[in-house]
CSV table of C-alpha atoms and ligand atoms in Angstrom, one decimal:
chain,number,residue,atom,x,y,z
A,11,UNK,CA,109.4,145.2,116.8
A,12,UNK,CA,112.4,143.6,117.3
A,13,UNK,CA,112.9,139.8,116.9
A,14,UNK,CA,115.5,137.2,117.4
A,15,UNK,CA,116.6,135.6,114.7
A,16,UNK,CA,118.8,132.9,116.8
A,17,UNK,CA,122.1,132.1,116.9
A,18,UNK,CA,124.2,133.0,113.9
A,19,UNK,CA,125.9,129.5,113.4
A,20,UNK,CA,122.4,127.8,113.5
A,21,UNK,CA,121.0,130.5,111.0
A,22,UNK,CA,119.3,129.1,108.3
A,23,UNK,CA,116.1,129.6,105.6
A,24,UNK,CA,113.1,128.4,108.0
A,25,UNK,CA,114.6,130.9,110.9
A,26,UNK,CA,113.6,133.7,108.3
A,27,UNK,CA,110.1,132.1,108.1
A,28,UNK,CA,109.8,131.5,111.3
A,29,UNK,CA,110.4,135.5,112.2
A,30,UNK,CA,108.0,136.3,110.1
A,31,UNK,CA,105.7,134.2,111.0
A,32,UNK,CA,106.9,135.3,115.0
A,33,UNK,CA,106.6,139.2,113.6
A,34,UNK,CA,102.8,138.6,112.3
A,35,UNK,CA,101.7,136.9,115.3
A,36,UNK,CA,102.3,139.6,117.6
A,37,UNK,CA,101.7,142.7,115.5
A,38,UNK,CA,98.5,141.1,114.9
A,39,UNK,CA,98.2,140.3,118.7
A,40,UNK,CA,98.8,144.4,119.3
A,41,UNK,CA,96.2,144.8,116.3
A,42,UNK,CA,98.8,146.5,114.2
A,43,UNK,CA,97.3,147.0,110.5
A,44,UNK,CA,100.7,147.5,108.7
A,45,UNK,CA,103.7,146.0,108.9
A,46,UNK,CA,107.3,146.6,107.1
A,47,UNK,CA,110.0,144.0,107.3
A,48,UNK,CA,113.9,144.3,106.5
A,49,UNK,CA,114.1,141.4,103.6
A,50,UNK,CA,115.8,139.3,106.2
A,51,UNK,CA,118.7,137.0,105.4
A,52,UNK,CA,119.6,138.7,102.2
A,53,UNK,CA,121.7,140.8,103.6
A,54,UNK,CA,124.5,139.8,106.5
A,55,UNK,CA,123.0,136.0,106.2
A,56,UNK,CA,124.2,135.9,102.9
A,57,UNK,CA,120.9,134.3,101.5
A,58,UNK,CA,119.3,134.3,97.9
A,59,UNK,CA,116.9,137.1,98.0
A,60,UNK,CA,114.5,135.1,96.4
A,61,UNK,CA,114.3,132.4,98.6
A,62,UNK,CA,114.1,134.9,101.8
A,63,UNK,CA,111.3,136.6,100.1
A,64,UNK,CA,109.3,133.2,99.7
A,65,UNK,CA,110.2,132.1,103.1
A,66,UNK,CA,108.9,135.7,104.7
A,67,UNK,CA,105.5,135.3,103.0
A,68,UNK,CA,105.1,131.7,103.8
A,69,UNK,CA,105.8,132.3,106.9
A,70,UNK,CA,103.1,135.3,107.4
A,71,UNK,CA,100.9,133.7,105.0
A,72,UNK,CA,101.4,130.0,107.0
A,73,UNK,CA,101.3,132.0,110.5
A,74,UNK,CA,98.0,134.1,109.5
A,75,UNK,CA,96.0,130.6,108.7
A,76,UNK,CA,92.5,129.9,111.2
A,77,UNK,CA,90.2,126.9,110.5
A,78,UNK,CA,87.3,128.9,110.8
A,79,UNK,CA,84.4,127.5,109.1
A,80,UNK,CA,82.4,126.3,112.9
A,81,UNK,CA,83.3,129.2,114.8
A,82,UNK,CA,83.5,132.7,113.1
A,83,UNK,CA,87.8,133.2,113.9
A,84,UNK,CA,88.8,136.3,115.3
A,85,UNK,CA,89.4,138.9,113.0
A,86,UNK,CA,92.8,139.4,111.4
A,87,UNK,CA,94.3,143.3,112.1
A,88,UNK,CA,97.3,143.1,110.1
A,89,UNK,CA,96.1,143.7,106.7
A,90,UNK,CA,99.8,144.7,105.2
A,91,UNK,CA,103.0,143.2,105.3
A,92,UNK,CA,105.7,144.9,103.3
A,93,UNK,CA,109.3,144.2,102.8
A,94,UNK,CA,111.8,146.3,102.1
A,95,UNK,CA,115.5,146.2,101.0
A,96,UNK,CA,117.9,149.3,100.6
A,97,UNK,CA,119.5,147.0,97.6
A,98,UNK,CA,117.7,147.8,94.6
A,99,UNK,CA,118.8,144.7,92.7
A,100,UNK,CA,117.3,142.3,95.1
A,101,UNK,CA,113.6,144.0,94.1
A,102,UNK,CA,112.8,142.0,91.2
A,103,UNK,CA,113.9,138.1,93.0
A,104,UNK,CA,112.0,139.6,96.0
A,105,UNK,CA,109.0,139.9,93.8
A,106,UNK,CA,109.6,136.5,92.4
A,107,UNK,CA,109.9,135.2,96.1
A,108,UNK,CA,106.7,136.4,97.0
A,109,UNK,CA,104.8,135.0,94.2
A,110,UNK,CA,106.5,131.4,95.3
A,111,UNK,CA,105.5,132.0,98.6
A,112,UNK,CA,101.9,132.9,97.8
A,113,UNK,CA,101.7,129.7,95.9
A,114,UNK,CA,102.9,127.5,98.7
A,115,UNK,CA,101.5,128.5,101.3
A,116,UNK,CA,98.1,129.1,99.8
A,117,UNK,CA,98.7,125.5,98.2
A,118,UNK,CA,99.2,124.3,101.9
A,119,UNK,CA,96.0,126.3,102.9
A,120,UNK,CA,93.7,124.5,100.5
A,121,UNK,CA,95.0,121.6,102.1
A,122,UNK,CA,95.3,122.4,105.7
A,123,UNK,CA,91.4,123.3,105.2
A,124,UNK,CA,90.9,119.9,103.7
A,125,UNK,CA,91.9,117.7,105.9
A,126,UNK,CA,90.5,120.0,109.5
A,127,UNK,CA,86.9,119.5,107.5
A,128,UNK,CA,85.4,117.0,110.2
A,129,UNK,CA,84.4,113.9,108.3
A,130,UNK,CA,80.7,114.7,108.4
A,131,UNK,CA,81.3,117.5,105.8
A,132,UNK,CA,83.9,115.6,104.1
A,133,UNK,CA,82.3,112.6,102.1
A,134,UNK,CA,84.2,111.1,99.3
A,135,UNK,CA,81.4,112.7,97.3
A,136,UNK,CA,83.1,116.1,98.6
A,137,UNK,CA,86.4,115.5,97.5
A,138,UNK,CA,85.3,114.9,93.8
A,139,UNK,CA,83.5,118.1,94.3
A,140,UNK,CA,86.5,119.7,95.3
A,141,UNK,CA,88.1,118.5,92.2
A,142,UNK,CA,86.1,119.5,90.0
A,143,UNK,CA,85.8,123.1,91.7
A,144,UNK,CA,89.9,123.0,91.1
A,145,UNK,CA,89.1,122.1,87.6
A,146,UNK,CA,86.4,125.5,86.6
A,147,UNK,CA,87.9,128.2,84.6
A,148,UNK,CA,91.4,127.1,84.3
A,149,UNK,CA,92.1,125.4,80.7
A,150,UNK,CA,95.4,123.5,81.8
A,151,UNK,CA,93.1,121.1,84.3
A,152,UNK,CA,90.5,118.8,83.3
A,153,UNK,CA,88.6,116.4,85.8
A,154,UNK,CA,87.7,112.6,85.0
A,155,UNK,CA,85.6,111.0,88.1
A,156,UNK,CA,84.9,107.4,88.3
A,157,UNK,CA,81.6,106.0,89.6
A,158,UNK,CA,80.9,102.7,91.8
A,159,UNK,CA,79.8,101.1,88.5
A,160,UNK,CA,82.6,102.2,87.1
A,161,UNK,CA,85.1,100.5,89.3
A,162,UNK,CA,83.6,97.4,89.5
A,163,UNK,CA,84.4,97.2,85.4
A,164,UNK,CA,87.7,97.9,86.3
A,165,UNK,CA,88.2,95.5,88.5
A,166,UNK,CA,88.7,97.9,91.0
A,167,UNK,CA,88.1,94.8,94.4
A,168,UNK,CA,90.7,96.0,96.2
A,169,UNK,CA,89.1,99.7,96.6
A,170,UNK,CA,86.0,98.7,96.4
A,171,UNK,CA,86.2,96.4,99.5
A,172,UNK,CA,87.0,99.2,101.6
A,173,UNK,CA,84.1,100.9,100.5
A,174,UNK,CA,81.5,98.4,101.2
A,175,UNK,CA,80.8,98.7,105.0
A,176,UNK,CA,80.1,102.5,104.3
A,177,UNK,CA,77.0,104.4,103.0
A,178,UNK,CA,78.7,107.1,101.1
A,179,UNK,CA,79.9,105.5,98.0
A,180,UNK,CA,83.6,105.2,96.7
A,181,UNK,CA,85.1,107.2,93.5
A,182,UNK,CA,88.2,107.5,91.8
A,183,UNK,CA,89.1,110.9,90.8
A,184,UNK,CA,91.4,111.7,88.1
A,185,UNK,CA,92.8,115.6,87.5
A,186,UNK,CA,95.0,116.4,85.1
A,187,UNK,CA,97.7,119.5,84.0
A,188,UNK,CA,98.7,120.4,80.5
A,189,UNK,CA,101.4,122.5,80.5
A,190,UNK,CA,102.1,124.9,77.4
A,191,UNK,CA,104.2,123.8,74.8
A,192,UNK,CA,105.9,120.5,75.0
A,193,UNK,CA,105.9,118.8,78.6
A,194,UNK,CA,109.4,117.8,79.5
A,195,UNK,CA,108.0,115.4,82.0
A,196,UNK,CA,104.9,113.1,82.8
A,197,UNK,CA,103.6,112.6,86.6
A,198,UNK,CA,101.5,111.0,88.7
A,199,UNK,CA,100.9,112.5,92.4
A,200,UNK,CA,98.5,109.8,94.0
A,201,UNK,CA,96.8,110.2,97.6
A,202,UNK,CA,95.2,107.9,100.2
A,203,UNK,CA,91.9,109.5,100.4
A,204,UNK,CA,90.2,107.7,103.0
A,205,UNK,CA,87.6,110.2,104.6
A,206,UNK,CA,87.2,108.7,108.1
A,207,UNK,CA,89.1,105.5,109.2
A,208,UNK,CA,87.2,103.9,111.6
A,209,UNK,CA,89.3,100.5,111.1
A,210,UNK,CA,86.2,99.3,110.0
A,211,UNK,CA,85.6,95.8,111.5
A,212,UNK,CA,89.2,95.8,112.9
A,213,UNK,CA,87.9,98.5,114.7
A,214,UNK,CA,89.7,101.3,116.1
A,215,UNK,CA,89.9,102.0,120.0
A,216,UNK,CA,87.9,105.4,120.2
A,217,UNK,CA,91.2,107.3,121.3
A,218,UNK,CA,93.0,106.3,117.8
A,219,UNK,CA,90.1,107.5,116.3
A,220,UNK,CA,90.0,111.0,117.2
A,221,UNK,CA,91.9,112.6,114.5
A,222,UNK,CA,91.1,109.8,111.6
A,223,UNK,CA,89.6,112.3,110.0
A,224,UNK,CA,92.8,113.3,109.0
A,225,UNK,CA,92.9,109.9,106.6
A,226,UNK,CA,92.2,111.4,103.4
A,227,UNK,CA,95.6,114.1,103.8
A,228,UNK,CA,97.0,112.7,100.9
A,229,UNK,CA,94.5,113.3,98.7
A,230,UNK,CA,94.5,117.0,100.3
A,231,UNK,CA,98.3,117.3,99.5
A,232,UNK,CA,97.2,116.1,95.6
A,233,UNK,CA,94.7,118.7,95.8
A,234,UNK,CA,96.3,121.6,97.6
A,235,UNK,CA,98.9,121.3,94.5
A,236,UNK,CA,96.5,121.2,92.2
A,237,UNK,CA,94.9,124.8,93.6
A,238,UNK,CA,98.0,126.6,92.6
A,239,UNK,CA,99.1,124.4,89.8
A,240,UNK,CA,98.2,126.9,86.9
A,241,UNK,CA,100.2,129.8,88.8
A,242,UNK,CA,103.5,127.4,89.4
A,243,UNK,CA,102.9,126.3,85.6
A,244,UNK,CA,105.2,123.8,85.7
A,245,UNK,CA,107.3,122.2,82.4
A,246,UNK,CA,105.5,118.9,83.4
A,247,UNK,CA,102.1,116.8,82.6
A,248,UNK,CA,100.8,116.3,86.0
A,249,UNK,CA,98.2,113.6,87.0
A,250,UNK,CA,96.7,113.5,90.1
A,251,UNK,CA,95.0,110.5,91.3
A,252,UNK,CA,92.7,109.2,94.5
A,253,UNK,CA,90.5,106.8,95.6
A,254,UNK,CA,88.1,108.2,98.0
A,255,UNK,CA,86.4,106.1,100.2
A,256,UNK,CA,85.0,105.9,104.0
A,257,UNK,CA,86.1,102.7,106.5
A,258,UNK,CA,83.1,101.9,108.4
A,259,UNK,CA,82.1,99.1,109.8
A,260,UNK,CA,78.6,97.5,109.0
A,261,UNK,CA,76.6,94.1,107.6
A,262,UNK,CA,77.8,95.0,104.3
A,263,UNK,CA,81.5,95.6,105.9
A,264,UNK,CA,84.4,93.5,104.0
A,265,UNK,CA,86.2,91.0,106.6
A,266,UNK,CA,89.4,90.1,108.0
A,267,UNK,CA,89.5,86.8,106.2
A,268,UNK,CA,88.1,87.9,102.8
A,269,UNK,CA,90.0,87.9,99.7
A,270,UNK,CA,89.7,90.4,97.0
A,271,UNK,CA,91.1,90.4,93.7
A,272,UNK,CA,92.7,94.3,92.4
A,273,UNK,CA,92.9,96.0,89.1
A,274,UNK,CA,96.0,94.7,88.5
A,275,UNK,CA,94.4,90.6,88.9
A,276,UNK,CA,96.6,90.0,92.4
A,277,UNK,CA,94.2,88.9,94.9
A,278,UNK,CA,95.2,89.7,98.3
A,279,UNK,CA,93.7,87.8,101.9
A,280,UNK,CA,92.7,90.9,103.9
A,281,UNK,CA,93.7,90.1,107.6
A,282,UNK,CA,92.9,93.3,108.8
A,283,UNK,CA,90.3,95.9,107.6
A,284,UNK,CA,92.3,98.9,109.4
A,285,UNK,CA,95.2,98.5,106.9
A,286,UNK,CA,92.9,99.4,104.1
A,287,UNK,CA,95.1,102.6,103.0
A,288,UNK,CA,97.6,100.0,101.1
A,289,UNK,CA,93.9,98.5,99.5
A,290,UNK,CA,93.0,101.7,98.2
A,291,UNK,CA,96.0,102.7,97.0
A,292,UNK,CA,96.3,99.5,95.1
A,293,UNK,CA,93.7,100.3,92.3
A,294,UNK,CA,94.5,103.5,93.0
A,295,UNK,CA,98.5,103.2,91.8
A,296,UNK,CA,97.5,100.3,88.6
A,297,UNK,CA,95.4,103.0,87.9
A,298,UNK,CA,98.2,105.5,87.4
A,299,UNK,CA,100.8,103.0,86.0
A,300,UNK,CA,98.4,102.6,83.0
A,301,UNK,CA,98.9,106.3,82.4
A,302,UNK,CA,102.4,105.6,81.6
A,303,UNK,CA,104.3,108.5,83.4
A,304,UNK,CA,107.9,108.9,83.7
A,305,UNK,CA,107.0,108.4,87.8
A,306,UNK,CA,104.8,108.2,90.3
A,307,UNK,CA,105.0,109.4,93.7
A,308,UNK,CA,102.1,108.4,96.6
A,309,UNK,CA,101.3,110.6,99.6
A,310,UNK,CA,99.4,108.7,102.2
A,311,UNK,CA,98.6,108.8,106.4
A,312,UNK,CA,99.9,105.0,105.4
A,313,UNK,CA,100.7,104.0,108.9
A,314,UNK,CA,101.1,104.3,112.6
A,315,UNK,CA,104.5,102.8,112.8
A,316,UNK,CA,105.6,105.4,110.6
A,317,UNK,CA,104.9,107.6,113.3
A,318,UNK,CA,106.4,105.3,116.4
A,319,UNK,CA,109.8,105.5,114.0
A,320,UNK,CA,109.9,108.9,112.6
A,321,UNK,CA,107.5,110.9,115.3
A,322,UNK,CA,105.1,113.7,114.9
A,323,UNK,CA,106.8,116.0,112.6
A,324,UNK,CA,109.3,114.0,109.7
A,325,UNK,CA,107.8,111.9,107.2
A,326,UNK,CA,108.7,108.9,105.5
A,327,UNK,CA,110.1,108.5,101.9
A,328,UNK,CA,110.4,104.7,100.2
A,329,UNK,CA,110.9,104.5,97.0
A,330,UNK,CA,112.2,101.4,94.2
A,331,UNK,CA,114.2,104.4,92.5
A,332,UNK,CA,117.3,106.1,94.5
A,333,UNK,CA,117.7,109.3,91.6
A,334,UNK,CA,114.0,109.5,92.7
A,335,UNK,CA,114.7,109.1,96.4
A,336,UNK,CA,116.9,112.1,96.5
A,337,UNK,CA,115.0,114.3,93.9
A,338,UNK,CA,112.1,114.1,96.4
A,339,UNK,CA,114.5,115.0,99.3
A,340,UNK,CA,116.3,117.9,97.9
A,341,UNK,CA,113.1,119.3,97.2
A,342,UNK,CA,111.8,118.8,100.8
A,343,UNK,CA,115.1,120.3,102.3
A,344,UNK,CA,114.8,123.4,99.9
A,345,UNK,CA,111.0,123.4,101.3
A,346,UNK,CA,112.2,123.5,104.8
A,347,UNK,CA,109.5,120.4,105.4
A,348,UNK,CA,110.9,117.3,106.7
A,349,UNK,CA,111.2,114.2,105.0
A,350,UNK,CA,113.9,110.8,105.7
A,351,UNK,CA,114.3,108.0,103.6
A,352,UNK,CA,113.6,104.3,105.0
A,353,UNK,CA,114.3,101.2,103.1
A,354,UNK,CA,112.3,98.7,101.0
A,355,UNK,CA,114.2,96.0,102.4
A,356,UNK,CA,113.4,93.0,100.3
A,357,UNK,CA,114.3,90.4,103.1
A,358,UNK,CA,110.9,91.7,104.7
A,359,UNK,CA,108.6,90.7,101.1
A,360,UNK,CA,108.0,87.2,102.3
A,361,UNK,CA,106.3,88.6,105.5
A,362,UNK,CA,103.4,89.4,102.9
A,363,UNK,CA,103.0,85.9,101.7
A,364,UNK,CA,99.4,84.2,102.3
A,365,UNK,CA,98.5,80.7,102.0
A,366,UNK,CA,95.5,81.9,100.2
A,367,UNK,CA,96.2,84.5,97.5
A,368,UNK,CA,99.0,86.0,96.0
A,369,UNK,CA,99.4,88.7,99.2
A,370,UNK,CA,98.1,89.3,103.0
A,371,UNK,CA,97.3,92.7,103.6
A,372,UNK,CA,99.7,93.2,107.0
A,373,UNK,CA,103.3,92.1,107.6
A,374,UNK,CA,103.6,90.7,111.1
A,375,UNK,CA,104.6,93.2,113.9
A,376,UNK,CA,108.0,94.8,113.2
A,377,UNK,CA,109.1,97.4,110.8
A,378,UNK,CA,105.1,98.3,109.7
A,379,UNK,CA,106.2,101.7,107.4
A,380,UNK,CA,108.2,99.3,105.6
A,381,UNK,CA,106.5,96.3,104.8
A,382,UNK,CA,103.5,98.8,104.4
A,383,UNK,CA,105.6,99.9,101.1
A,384,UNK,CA,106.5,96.9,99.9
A,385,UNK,CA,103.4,95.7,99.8
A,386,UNK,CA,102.8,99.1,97.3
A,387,UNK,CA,105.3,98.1,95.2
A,388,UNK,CA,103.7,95.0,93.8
A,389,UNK,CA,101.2,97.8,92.3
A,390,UNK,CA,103.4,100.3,90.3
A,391,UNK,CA,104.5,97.7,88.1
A,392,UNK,CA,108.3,98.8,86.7
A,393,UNK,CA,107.7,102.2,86.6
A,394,UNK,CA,109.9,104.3,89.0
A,395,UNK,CA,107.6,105.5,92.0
A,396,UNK,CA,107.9,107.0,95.6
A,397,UNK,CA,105.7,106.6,98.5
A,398,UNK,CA,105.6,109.4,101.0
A,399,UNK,CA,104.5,108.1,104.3
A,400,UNK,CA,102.8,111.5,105.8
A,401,UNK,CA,101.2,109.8,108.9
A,402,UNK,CA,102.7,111.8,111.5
A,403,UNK,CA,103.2,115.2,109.9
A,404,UNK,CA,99.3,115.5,108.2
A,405,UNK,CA,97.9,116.2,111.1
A,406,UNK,CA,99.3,118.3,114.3
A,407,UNK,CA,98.0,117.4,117.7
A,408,UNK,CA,99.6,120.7,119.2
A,409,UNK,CA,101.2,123.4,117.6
A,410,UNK,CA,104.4,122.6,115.6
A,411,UNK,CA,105.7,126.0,115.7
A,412,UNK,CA,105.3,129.7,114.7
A,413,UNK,CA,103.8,129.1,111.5
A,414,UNK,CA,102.4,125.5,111.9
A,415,UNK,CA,99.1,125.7,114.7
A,416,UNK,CA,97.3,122.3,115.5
A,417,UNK,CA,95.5,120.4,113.0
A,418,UNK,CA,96.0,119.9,109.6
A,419,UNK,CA,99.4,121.1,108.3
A,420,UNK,CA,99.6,120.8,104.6
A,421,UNK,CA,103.3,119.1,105.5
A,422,UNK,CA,104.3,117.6,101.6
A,423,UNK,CA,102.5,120.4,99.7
A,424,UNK,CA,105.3,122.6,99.3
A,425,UNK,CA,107.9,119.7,98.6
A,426,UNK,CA,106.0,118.6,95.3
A,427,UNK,CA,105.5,121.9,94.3
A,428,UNK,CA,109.3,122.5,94.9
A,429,UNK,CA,110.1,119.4,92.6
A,430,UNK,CA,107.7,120.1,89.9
A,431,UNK,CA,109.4,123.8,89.8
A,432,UNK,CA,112.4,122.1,89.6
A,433,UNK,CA,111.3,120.2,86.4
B,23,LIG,N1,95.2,105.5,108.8
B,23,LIG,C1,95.9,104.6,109.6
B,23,LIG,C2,97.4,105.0,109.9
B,23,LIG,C3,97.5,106.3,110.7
B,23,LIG,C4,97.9,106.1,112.1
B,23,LIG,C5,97.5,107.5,110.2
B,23,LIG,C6,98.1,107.3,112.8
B,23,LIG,C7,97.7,108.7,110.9
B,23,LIG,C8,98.0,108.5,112.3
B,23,LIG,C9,96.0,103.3,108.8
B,23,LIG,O1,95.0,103.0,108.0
B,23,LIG,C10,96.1,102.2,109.8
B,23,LIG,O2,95.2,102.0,110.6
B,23,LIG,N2,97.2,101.4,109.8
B,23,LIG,C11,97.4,100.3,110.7
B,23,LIG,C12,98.0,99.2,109.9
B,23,LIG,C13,98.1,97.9,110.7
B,23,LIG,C14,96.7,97.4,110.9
B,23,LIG,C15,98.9,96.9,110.0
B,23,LIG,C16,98.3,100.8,111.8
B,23,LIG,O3,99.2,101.6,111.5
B,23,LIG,O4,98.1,100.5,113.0
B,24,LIG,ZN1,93.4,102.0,109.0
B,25,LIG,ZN1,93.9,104.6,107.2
């Protein structure tokens, strides 16, 4: 099989993934049951063997992925990929490389899986289930879950009130990493886990509905790191904190008009119910500025003018911290997944102001990703802290490319598990 590896000049990591991914696909196609690969880019490209090893298996690991828990997926034929070198000192990084690639892309996997689970079989009840499932027979990870009760002694409103038109009740979920020996850092990875958005009585048109089950992908990103977490073992304590919740709408809904009061005592006027992500994610982030980390970063289908700026396939990175900003980045770029910073411009914050409590929930009509953020920040206190808009790349509505097929995409995944490697 011979495949194109484009041009030279434009040559780069992800073209290496992308072959493999190409190579799979078609040896599969031809029901091939072994395949041997030249470690490509190590050699003439002039790559690290390492990293071409990582990006080959992502690639055929990425590229072999089927949703198939409705319809019984056609079976897979290719049940070998080997790669070869004729240098014998790039063996042992090629090893390494595959190892990293295994993690990632089976780290993506858990979350791909996550997020295509239609919203009938994926309750808020099942995401704390899926936690905990993480959590059996690994040591390093224990699992704290908060119940309704719970929350409403926290003074958990702003949550809460999302919850309330819904019959599936709310939790807050709570994993945590111990590293051996002395962590060098401590982090919080928190995700919007909103199981289906309906917009609850801001209602959604039924066509922007379609895919909202794809609302709780940050929560899947926190989780997909959290399945391989104990084979990255990273130098860091790592938190990992959601709120999950449904948005429906119902007599016991919240209202556009209500005012709720969240864990950190700001009340906020709620103008509209479909922006309850940023509601959520307010308990949800004073929750994890009471753990006290070093930083925080959020993941979170935040909102859809993040995807009118950015499009389908680059999220969004805000952050109140620029050494954090470009952390986040690097590691994106070195993850081939794509990420571009916006601004939290603070000529937008007064758009927030309400003549009733100390915030509205919405910021007029222009720059939505942004004031979307800035209304965050009033919940991570001082503490440094990104927020990862991931709106448009969660969820594919057709395929992205060799190794990325429609629906959920496990886009962020690989970043944070390149940063806390990097730790
Ligand atoms: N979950 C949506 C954002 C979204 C849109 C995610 C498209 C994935 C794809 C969010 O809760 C929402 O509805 N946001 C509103 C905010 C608005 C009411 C201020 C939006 O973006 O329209
Ligand atoms: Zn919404
Ligand atoms: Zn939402």
């Amino acid at each position: 099989l011979v495949v194109g590896l484009g041009k030279k000049k434009e040559f780069e990591l992800d073209s290496v993934r992308k072959a493999a991914a190409v190579s799979f696909g078609v040896a599969n196609a031809l029901g091939v049951k072994r395949v041997v690969s030249v470690l490509h880019g190590a050699g003439n490209g002039g790559l690290v063997p390492r990293d071409c090893a990582r990006a080959i298996t992502e690639g055929v690991v990425l590229a072999s992925y089927r949703f198939g828990i409705y319809v019984k997926p056609q079976k897979k034929q290719v049940d070998a990929f080997e790669i070869v070198t004729s240098d014998g000192r790039a063996v042992r990084s090629a090893e390494l490389g595959i190892e990293d690639g295994e993690i990632g892309a089976e780290g993506a996997i858990f979350a791909r899986d996550l997020v295509n689970m239609p919203a009938n079989d994926m309750l808020p009840e099942t995401l704390v289930e899926k936690a905990k499932e993480i959590g059996v027979g690994k040591g390093s990870i224990r699992v704290r879950v908060y119940d309704q009760e719970k929350l409403e002694k926290m003074g958990a409103g702003s949550l809460l009130a999302v919850a309330k038109g819904s019959d599936n009740p709310p939790y807050l979920v709570h994993m945590i990493y111990t590293p051996e020996g002395k962590a060098k850092k401590k982090v919080c990875l928190v995700g919007k886990a909103v199981t289906f958005d309906s917009g609850g009585l801001s209602l959604k048109p039924a066509n922007f509905m379609e895919t909202m089950k794809c609302d709780m992908g940050g929560s899947a990103v926190v989780l997909g790191v959290f399945s391989v977490i104990d084979r990255l073992a990273p130098k860091a304590e790592v938190h990992g904190i959601f709120g999950a919740v449904e948005n429906m709408p119902s007599g016991k809904a919240f209202r556009p008009g209500d005012v709720v009061t969240a864990m950190n005592k700001k009340t906020i006027e709620v103008l509209n119910t479909d922006a309850e992500g940023r509601l959520t994610l307010a308990d949800t982030l004073t929750y994890a500025t009471k753990q006290k980390p070093d930083f925080i970063i959020d993941l979170a289908t935040l909102t859809g003018a993040c995807v009118v700026a950015l499009g389908e396939e680059i999220s969004a990175v805000m952050s109140n911290d620029t050494a954090l900003t470009d952390q986040i980045l690097s590691a994106a770029k070195a993850a081939d997944e794509k990420m571009w910073p916006l601004p939290l411009e603070k000529n937008y914050k007064p758009l927030l102001k309400s003549d009733v409590a100390d915030l509205k929930n919405i910021g007029g009509r222009w720059g939505g990703a942004i004031t979307a953020g800035l209304f965050l920040e009033e919940f991570v206190a001082e503490i440094p802290w990104a927020h990862i808009d991931i709106a448009g790349a969660t969820f594919a509505e057709r395929p992205i490319d060799a190794y990325t097929p429609k629906g959920g995409t496990g886009h962020a995944v690989r970043t944070l598990l390149e940063l806390l490697r990097s730790i």
